[in-house]
Coordinates of C-alpha atoms and ligand atoms in Angstrom, one line a residue:
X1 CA 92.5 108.6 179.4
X2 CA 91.5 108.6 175.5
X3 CA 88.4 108.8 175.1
X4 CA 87.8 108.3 171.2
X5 CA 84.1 109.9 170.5
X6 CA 82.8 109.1 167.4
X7 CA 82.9 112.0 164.3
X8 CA 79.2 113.3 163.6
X9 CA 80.4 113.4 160.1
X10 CA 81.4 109.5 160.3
X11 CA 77.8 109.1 158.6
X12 CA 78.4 111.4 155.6
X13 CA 82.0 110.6 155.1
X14 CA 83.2 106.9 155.1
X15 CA 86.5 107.9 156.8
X16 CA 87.5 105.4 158.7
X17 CA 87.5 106.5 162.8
X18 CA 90.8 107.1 164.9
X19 CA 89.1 104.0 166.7
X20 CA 89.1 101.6 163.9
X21 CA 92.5 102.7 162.9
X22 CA 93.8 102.3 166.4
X23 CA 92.3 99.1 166.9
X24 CA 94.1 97.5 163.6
X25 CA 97.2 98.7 165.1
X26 CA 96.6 96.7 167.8
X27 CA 96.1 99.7 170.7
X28 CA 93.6 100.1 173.3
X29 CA 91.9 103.1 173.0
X30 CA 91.9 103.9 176.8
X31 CA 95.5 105.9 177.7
X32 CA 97.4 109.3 178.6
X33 CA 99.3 111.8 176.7
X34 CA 102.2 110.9 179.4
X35 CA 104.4 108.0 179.2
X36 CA 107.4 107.3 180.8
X37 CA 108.5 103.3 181.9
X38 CA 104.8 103.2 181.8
X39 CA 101.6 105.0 180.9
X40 CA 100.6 107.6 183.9
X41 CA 97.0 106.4 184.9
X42 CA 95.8 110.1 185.7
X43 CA 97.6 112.6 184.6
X44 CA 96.9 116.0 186.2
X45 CA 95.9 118.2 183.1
X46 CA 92.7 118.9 180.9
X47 CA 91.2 117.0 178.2
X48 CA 92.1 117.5 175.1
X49 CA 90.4 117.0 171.7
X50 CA 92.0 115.8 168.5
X51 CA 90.4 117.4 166.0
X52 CA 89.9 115.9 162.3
X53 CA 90.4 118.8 159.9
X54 CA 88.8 117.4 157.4
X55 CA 85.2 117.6 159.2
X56 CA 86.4 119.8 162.5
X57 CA 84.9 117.1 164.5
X58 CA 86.8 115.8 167.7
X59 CA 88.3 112.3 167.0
X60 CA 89.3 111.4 170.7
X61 CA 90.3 113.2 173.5
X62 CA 93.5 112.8 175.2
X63 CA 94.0 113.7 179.4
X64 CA 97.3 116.3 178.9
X65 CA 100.1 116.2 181.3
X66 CA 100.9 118.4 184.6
X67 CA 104.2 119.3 186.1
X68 CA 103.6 116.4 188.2
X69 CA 103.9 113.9 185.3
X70 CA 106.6 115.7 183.5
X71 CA 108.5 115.0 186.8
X72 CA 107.4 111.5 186.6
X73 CA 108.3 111.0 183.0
X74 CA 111.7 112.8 183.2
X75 CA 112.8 111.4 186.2
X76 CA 112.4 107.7 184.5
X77 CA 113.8 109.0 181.6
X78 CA 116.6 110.8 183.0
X79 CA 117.6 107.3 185.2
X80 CA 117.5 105.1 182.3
X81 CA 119.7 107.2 179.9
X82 CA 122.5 105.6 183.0
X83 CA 122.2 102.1 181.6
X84 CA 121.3 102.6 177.7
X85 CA 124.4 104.6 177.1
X86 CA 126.0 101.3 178.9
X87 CA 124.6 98.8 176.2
X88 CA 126.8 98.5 173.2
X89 CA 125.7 100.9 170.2
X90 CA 124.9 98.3 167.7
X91 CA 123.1 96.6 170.0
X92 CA 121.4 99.6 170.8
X93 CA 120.5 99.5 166.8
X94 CA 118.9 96.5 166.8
X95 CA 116.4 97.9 169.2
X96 CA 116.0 100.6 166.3
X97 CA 115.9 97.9 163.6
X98 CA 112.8 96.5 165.1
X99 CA 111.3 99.3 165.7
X100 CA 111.8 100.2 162.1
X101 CA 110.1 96.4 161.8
X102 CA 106.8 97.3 163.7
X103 CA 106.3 100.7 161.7
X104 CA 106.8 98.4 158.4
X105 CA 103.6 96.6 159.7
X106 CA 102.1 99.5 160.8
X107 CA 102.6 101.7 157.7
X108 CA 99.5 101.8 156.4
X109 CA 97.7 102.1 159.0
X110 CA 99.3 104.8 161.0
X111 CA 99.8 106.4 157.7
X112 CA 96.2 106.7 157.8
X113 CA 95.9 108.1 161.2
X114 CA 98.5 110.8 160.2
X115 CA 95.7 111.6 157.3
X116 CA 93.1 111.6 159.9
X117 CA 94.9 114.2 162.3
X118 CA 96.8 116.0 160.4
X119 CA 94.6 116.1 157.4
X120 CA 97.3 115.3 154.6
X121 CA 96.7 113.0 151.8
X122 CA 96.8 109.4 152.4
X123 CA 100.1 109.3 150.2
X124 CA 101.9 111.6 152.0
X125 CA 100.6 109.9 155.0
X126 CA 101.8 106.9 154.6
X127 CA 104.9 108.9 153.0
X128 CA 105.8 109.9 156.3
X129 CA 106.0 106.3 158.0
X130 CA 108.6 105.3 154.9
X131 CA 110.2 108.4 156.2
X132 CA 110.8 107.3 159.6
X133 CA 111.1 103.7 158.5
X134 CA 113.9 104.9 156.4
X135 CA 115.9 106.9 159.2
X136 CA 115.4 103.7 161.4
X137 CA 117.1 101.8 158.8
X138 CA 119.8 104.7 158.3
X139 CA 120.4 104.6 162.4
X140 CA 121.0 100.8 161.9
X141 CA 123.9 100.9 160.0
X142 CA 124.9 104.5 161.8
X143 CA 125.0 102.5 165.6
X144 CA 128.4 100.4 163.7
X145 CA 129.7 104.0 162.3
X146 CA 129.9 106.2 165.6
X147 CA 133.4 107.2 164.2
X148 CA 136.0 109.3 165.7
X149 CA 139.1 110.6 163.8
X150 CA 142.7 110.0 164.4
X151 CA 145.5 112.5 164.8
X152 CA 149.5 112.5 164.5
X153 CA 150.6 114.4 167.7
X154 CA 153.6 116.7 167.7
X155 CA 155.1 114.9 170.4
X156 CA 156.7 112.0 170.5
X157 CA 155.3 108.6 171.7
X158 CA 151.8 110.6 172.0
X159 CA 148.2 108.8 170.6
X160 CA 145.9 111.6 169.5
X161 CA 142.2 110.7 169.0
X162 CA 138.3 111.6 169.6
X163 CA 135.4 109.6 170.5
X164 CA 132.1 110.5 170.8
X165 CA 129.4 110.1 174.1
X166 CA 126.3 110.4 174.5
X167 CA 124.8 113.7 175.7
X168 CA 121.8 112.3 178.3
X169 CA 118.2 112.4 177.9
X170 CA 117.0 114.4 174.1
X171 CA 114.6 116.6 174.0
X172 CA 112.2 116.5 170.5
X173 CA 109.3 119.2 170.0
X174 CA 107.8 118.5 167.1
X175 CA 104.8 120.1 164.7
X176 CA 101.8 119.1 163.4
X177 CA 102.9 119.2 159.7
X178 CA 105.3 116.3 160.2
X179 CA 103.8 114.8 163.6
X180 CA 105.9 111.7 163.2
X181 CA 108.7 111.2 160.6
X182 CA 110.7 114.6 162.1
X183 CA 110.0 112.7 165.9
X184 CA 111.9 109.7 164.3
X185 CA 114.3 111.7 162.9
X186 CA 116.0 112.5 165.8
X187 CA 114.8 109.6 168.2
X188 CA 116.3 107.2 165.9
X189 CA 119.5 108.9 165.5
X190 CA 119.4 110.2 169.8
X191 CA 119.1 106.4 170.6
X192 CA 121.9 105.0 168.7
X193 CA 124.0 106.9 169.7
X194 CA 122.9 106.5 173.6
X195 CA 120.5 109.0 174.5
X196 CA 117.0 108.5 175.8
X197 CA 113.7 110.8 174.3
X198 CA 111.8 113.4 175.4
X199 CA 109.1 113.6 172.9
X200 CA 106.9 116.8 173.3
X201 CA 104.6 116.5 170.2
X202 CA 102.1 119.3 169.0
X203 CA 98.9 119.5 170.9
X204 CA 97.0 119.5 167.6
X205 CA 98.0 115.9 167.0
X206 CA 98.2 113.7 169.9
X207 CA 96.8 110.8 168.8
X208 CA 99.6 110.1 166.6
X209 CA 102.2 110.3 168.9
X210 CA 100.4 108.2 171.4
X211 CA 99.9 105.1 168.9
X212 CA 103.7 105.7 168.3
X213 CA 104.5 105.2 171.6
X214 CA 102.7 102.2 171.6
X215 CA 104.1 100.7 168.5
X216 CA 107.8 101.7 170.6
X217 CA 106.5 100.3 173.7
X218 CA 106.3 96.7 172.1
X219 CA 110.0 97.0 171.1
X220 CA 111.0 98.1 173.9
X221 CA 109.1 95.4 176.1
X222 CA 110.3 92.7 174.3
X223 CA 114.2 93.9 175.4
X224 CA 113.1 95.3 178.6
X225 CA 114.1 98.7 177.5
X226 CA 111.1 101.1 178.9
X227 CA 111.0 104.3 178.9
X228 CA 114.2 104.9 176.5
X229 CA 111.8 106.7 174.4
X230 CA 109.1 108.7 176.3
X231 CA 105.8 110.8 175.5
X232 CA 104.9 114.2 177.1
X233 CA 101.7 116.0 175.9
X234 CA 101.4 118.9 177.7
X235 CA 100.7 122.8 176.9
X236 CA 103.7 124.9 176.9
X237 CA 103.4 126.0 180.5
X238 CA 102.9 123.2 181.9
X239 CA 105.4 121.1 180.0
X240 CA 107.2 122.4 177.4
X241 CA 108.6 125.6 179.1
X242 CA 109.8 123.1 182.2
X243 CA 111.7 121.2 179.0
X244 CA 113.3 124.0 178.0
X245 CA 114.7 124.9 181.2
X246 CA 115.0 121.6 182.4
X247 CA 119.5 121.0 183.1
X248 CA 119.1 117.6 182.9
X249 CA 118.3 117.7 179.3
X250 CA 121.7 118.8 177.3
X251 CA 119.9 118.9 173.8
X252 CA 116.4 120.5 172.7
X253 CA 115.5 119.5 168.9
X254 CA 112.8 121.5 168.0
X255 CA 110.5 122.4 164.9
X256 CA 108.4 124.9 164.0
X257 CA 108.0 128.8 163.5
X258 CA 110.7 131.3 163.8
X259 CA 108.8 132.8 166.5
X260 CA 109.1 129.5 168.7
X261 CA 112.5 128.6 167.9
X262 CA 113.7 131.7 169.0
X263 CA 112.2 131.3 172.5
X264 CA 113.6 127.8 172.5
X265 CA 117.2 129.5 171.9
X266 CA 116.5 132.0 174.4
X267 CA 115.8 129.5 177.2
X268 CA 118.0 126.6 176.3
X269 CA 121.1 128.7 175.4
X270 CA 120.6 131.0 178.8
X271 CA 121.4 127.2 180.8
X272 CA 124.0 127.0 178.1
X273 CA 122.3 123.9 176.9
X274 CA 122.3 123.1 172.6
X275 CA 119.4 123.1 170.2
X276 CA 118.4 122.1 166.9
X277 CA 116.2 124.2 165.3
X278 CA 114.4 123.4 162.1
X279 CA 112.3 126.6 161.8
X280 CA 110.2 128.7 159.3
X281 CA 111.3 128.1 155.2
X282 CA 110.3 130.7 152.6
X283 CA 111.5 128.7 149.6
X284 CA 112.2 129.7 146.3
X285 CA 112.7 128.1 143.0
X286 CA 114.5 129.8 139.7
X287 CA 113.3 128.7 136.3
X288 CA 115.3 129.7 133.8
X289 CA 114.6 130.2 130.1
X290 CA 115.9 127.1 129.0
X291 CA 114.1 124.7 131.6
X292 CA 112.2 121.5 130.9
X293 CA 109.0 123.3 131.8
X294 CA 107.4 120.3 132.3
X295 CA 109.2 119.1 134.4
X296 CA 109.3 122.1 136.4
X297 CA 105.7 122.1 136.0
X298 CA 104.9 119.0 138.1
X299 CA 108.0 119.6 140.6
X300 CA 106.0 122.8 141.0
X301 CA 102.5 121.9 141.3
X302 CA 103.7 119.2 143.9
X303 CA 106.1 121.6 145.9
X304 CA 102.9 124.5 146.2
X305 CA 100.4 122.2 146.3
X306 CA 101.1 119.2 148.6
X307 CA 100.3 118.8 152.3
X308 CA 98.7 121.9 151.6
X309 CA 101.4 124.6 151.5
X310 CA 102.3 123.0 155.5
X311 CA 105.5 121.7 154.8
X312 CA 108.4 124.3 155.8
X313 CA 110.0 123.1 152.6
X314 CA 106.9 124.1 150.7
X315 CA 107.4 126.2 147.6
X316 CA 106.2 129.9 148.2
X317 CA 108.3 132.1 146.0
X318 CA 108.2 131.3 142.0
X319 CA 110.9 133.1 140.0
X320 CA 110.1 132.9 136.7
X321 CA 112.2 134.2 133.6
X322 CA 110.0 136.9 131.5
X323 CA 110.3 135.2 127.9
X324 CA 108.8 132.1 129.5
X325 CA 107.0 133.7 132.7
X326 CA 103.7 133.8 130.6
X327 CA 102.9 130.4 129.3
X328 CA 103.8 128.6 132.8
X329 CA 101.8 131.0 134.7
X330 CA 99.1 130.0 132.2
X331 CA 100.3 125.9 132.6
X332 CA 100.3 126.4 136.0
X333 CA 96.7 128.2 136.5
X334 CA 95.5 125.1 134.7
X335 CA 97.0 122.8 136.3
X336 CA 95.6 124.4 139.5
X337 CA 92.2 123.7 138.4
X338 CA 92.6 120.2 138.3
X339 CA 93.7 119.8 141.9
X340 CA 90.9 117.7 143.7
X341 CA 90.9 119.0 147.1
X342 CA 89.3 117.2 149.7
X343 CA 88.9 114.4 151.8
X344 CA 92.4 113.4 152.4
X345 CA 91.7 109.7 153.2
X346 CA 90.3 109.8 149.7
X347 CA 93.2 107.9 147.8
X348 CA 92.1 110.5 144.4
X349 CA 92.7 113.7 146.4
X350 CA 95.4 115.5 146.3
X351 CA 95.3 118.3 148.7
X352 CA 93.4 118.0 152.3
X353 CA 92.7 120.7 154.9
X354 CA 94.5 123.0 156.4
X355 CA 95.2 122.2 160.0
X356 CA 92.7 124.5 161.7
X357 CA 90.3 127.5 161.7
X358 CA 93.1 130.2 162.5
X359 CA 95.5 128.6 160.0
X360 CA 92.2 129.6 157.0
X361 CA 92.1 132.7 159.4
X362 CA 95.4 133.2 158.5
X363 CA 96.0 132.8 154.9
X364 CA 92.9 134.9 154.3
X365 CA 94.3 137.8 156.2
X366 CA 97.6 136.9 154.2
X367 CA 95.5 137.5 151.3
X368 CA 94.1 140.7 151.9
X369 CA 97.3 142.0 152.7
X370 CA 98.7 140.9 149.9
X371 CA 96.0 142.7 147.8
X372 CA 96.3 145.6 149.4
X373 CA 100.1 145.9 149.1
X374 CA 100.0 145.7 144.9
X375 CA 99.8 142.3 144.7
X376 CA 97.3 140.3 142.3
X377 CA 95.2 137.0 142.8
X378 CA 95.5 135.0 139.8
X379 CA 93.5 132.1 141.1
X380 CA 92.3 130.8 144.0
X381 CA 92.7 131.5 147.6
X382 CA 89.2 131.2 148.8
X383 CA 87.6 128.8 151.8
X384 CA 85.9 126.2 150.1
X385 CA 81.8 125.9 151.7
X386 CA 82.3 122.6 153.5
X387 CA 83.0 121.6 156.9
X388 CA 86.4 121.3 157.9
X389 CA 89.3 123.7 156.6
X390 CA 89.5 123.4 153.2
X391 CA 91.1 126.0 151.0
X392 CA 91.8 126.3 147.0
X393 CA 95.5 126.9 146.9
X394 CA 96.3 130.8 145.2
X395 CA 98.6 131.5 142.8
X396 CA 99.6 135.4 143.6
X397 CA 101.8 138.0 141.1
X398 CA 104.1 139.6 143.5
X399 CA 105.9 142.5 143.0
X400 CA 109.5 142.2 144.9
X401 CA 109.1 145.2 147.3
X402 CA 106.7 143.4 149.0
X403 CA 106.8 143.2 152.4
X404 CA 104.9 140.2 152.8
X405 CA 107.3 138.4 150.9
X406 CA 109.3 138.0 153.9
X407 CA 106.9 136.4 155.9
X408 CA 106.4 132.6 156.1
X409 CA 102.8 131.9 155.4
X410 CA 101.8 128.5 156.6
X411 CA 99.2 127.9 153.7
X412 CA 99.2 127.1 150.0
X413 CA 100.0 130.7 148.7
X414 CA 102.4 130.6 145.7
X415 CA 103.7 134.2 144.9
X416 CA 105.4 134.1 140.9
X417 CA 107.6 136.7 139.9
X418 CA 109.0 137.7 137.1
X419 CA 113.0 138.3 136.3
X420 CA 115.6 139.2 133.8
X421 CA 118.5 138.2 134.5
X422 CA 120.3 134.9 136.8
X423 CA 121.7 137.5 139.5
X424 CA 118.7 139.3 139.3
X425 CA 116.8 136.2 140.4
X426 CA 119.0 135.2 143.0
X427 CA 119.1 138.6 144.8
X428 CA 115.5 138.4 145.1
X429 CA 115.4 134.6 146.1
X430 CA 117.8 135.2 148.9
X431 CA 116.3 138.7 150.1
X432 CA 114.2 136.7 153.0
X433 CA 115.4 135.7 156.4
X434 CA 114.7 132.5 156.4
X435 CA 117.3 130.2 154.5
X436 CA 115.8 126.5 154.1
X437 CA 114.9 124.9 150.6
X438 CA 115.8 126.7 147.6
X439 CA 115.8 124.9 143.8
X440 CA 116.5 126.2 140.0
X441 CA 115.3 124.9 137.3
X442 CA 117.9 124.9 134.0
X443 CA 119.9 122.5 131.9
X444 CA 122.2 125.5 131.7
X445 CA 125.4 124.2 133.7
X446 CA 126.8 127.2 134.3
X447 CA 123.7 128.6 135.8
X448 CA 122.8 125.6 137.7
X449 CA 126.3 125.6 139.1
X450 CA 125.9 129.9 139.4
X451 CA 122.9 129.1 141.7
X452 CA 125.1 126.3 143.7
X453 CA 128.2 128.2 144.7
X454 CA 129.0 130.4 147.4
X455 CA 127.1 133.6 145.4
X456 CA 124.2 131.0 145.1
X457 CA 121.5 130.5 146.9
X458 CA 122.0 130.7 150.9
X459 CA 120.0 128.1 151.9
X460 CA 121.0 124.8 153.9
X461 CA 119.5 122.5 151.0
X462 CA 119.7 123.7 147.5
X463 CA 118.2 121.4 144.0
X464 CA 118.6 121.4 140.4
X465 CA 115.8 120.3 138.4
X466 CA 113.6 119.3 141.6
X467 CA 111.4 121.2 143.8
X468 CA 112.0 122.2 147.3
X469 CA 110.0 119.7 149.2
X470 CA 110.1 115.8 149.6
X471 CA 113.9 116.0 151.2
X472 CA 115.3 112.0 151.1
X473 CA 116.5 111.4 154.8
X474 CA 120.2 110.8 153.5
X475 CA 120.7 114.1 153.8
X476 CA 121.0 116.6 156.8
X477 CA 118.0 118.5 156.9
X478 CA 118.1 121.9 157.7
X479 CA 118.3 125.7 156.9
X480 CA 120.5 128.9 157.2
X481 CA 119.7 132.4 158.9
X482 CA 116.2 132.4 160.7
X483 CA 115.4 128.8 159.8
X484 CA 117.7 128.0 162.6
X485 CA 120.8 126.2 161.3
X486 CA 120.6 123.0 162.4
X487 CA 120.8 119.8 161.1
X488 CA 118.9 116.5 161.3
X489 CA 118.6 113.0 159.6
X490 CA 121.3 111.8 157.4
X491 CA 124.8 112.5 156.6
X492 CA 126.7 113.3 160.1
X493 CA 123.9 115.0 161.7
X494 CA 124.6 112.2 164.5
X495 CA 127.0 114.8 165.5
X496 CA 125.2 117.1 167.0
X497 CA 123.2 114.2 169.5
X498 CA 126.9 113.4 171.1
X499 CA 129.6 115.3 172.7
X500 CA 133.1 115.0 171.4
X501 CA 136.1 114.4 173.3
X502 CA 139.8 115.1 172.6
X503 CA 141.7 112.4 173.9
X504 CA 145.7 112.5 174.1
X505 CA 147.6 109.4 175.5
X506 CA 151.7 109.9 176.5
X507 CA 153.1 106.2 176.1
X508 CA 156.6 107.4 177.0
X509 CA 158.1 108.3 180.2
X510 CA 159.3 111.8 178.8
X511 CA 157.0 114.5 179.3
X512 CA 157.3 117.0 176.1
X513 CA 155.2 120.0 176.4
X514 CA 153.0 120.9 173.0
X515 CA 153.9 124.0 171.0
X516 CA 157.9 123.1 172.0
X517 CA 157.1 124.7 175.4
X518 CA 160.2 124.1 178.1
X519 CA 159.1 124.6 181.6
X520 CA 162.0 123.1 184.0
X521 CA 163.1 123.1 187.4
Ligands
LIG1 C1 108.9 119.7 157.6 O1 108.1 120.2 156.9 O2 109.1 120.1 158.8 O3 111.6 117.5 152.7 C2 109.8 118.6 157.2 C3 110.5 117.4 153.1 C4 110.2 116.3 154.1 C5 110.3 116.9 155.5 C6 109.6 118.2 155.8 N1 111.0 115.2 153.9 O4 109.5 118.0 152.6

């Protein structure tokens, strides 16, 4: 049951409702956070509230799954992946093209639900639906290119080759920050290539996922495909530990902190089962003397600043050269001021809330720390007096002993420090476990191409003259070391959704043995 209760703040604030937004997508406000073939009419578990950051008022509350209905969902799931992986792969695509279709109609509108729940900017909102309408397009034209390679065999009148199956029903836990493009991500991609979804999304936005579901629901009605892609909203007792020991589920994609992705490994790899982990960034980015500051100015401001500091691409780490460490510090302070912070649905701001009260709790304990350990607070960083969790974003000088530096803060705190030399710069940059985003800024080639190579940075996506954040879905998406290393989206992250087999073929009636091997009678 959801159960949408109107905001006490819908009188000071013209946001428009979850209601209203739901109802111009077409969905009935009355549903589960379990869906399998079909929508479970009572699912076991509590009700939970979606909470609007931006006022801290419940939007709707949504009945959470038991056991029980995992079992339900799975088991449909599970059954169906028999027959998808049976219909041709670029039929299977077309299924994703018009799903890719319905978010096109949807986009503004459930980018404006992703504002309301997860409190970004409407922008970045409807940023995120382009996002997943983009990876549907991109698993389109991937369900004709499911390729296998070739080989010569050493023996004669042998066919060497590999093709690619499916792996069985996905697994996808995904987080607030990105509550529906890193979903599609990997459902898009899962699907073509023959898998059906799992979707576990983050309890603190459920009502995103669920008008998701619908939106997929229509697709899949009109081909008779149900339950290919299915919801689970559950706490991690209930449901997600089950997922994660669940054998009938081969892969587990999941995002979030280091923390969780290392239990994920733990308990997937212990039924030797895969994962993709997209965990905790700490990115850096290099400007170098010779930089087009503005330029670097804007990438920067946008990297800090945007969804808050809640992307794990987010820029956290600043690494300024001395002779020019000054003036941007300056720039940036005052471009800082100008940030209008506030109501995200508000098409003129341009940061919203943090997600919740212990994510404020958090940064401000971040910031204490940090002041204690040497470091200094050269703007911002306080709670703003409003309801909701609204923060001003802080610029910090960081010194880099410290230990804090190491941590991933999940809020917009930009540490700058200062360096002397390239190597300097990149030590420092690449002194933190976690290895995701990483940029320079120079139109120096030999240190752009310095900071690309092998003594470059270590992270799995590295930019020149960009910021860290705002990844294009082309790519495979992903980081080094404690981020996880694994891969999503573009290039052959398809990969890692299907399980390769070596196939040989002897067309002769001889029966050679590799490696020239005789064993005779
Ligand atoms: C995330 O924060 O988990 O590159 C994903 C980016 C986005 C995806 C971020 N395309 O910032």
């Amino acid at each position: 049951m959801l159960e949408t209760t109107p905001s006490p703040q819908s009188e000071a604030s013209p946001q428009p409702q979850a209601a209203e937004i739901l109802a111009r997508l077409g969905i009935e406000p009355v549903n589960s956070g379990a869906h399998g073939v079909d929508w479970i009419a009572q699912p076991g578990g509590e009700l939970l509230d979606s909470i609007n950051p931006a006022t801290g008022a419940s939007l709707a509350a949504v009945r959470l799954a038991m056991e029980e209905d995992y079992d339900e969902v799975t088991y449909q799931t599970a059954k169906l992946f028999e027959k998808w992986r049976m219909f041709p792969a670029p039929k299977r695509g077309l299924i994703v093209r018009e799903i890719g279709d319905e978010l096109r109609k949807a986009k503004e509108d459930l980018g404006a639900l992703v504002s309301l729940e997860a409190g970004k900017i409407l922008a970045e909102g409807r940023g995120e639906v382009q996002e997943m309408i983009d990876i549907a397009d991109f698993a389109v034209g991937l369900s004709r290119q499911l390729y296998g390679l070739t080989m010569h065999s050493e023996r004669p009148a042998h066919r060497m080759y590999e093709q690619w199956h499916p792996l069985g029903m996905v697994g996808v836990i995904t987080a607030f920050n990105f509550p529906v493009a890193v979903w599609a991500w990997n459902a898009m991609i899962a699907a073509v290539c023959g898998n059906t979804v799992l979707w576990k999304p983050s309890l603190k936005t459920p009502l995103t996922a669920i008008a998701v579901q619908h939106l997929v629901n229509r697709v899949l009605d009109r081909h008779g495909w149900r339950g290919v892609f299915s919801l689970i909203i559950g706490t991690d007792s209930q449901v997600s530990q089950r997922l994660l020991e669940d054998r009938r589920i081969p892969l587990v994609s999941a995002t979030g902190s280091c923390q969780m992705g290392q239990h994920v490994a733990q308990w997937v790899g212990a039924r030797f089962g895969r994962t993709i982990l997209e965990l905790g960034g700490n990115n850096g980015v290099i400007i170098m003397p010779d930089a087009d500051l503005e330029l670097a100015l804007r990438a920067v401001l946008f990297g800090a600043v945007g969804t808050a500091g809640q992307r794990c691409t987010t820029i956290r780490r600043l690494f300024l050269h001395r002779s020019i460490a000054e003036t941007f510090t300056k720039r940036l302070i005052e471009a800082y001021r100008q940030v209008r912070i506030g109501d995200p649905l508000n098409p003129s701001t341009l940061m919203g809330p943090l997600i919740d009260e212990r994510a404020v709790t958090r940064m401000m304990q971040a910031l204490a720390l940090i002041e204690s350990g040497g470091g200094e607070i050269l703007y911002g960083g306080k709670r703003l007096d409003r309801p909701g969790y609204f923060v001003e974003p802080a610029i910090v000088r960081a010194h880099p002993q410290m230990k804090i530096l190491r941590e991933e803060i999940f809020a917009p705190i930009l540490y700058v420090l200062e360096f002397d030399t390239l190597d300097e710069a990149i030590e420092w940059h690449n002194n933190v476990p976690q290895g995701l985003s990483s940029a320079i800024f120079t139109r120096d080639l030999i240190a752009a191409e310095t900071f690309l190579s092998h003594r470059g940075s270590d992270c799995g996506i590295a930019n020149v003259n960009l910021g860290t954040s705002g990844a294009e879905i082309g790519g495979a998406f992903g980081g080094e070391k404690d981020t996880g290393g694994g891969r999503e989206a573009g290039s052959d992250s398809w990969k890692a959704y299907m399980r390769r087999q070596t196939v040989t073929i002897n067309w002769s009636s001889e029966l050679p043995l590799a490696q020239g091997i005789r064993f005779e009678l």
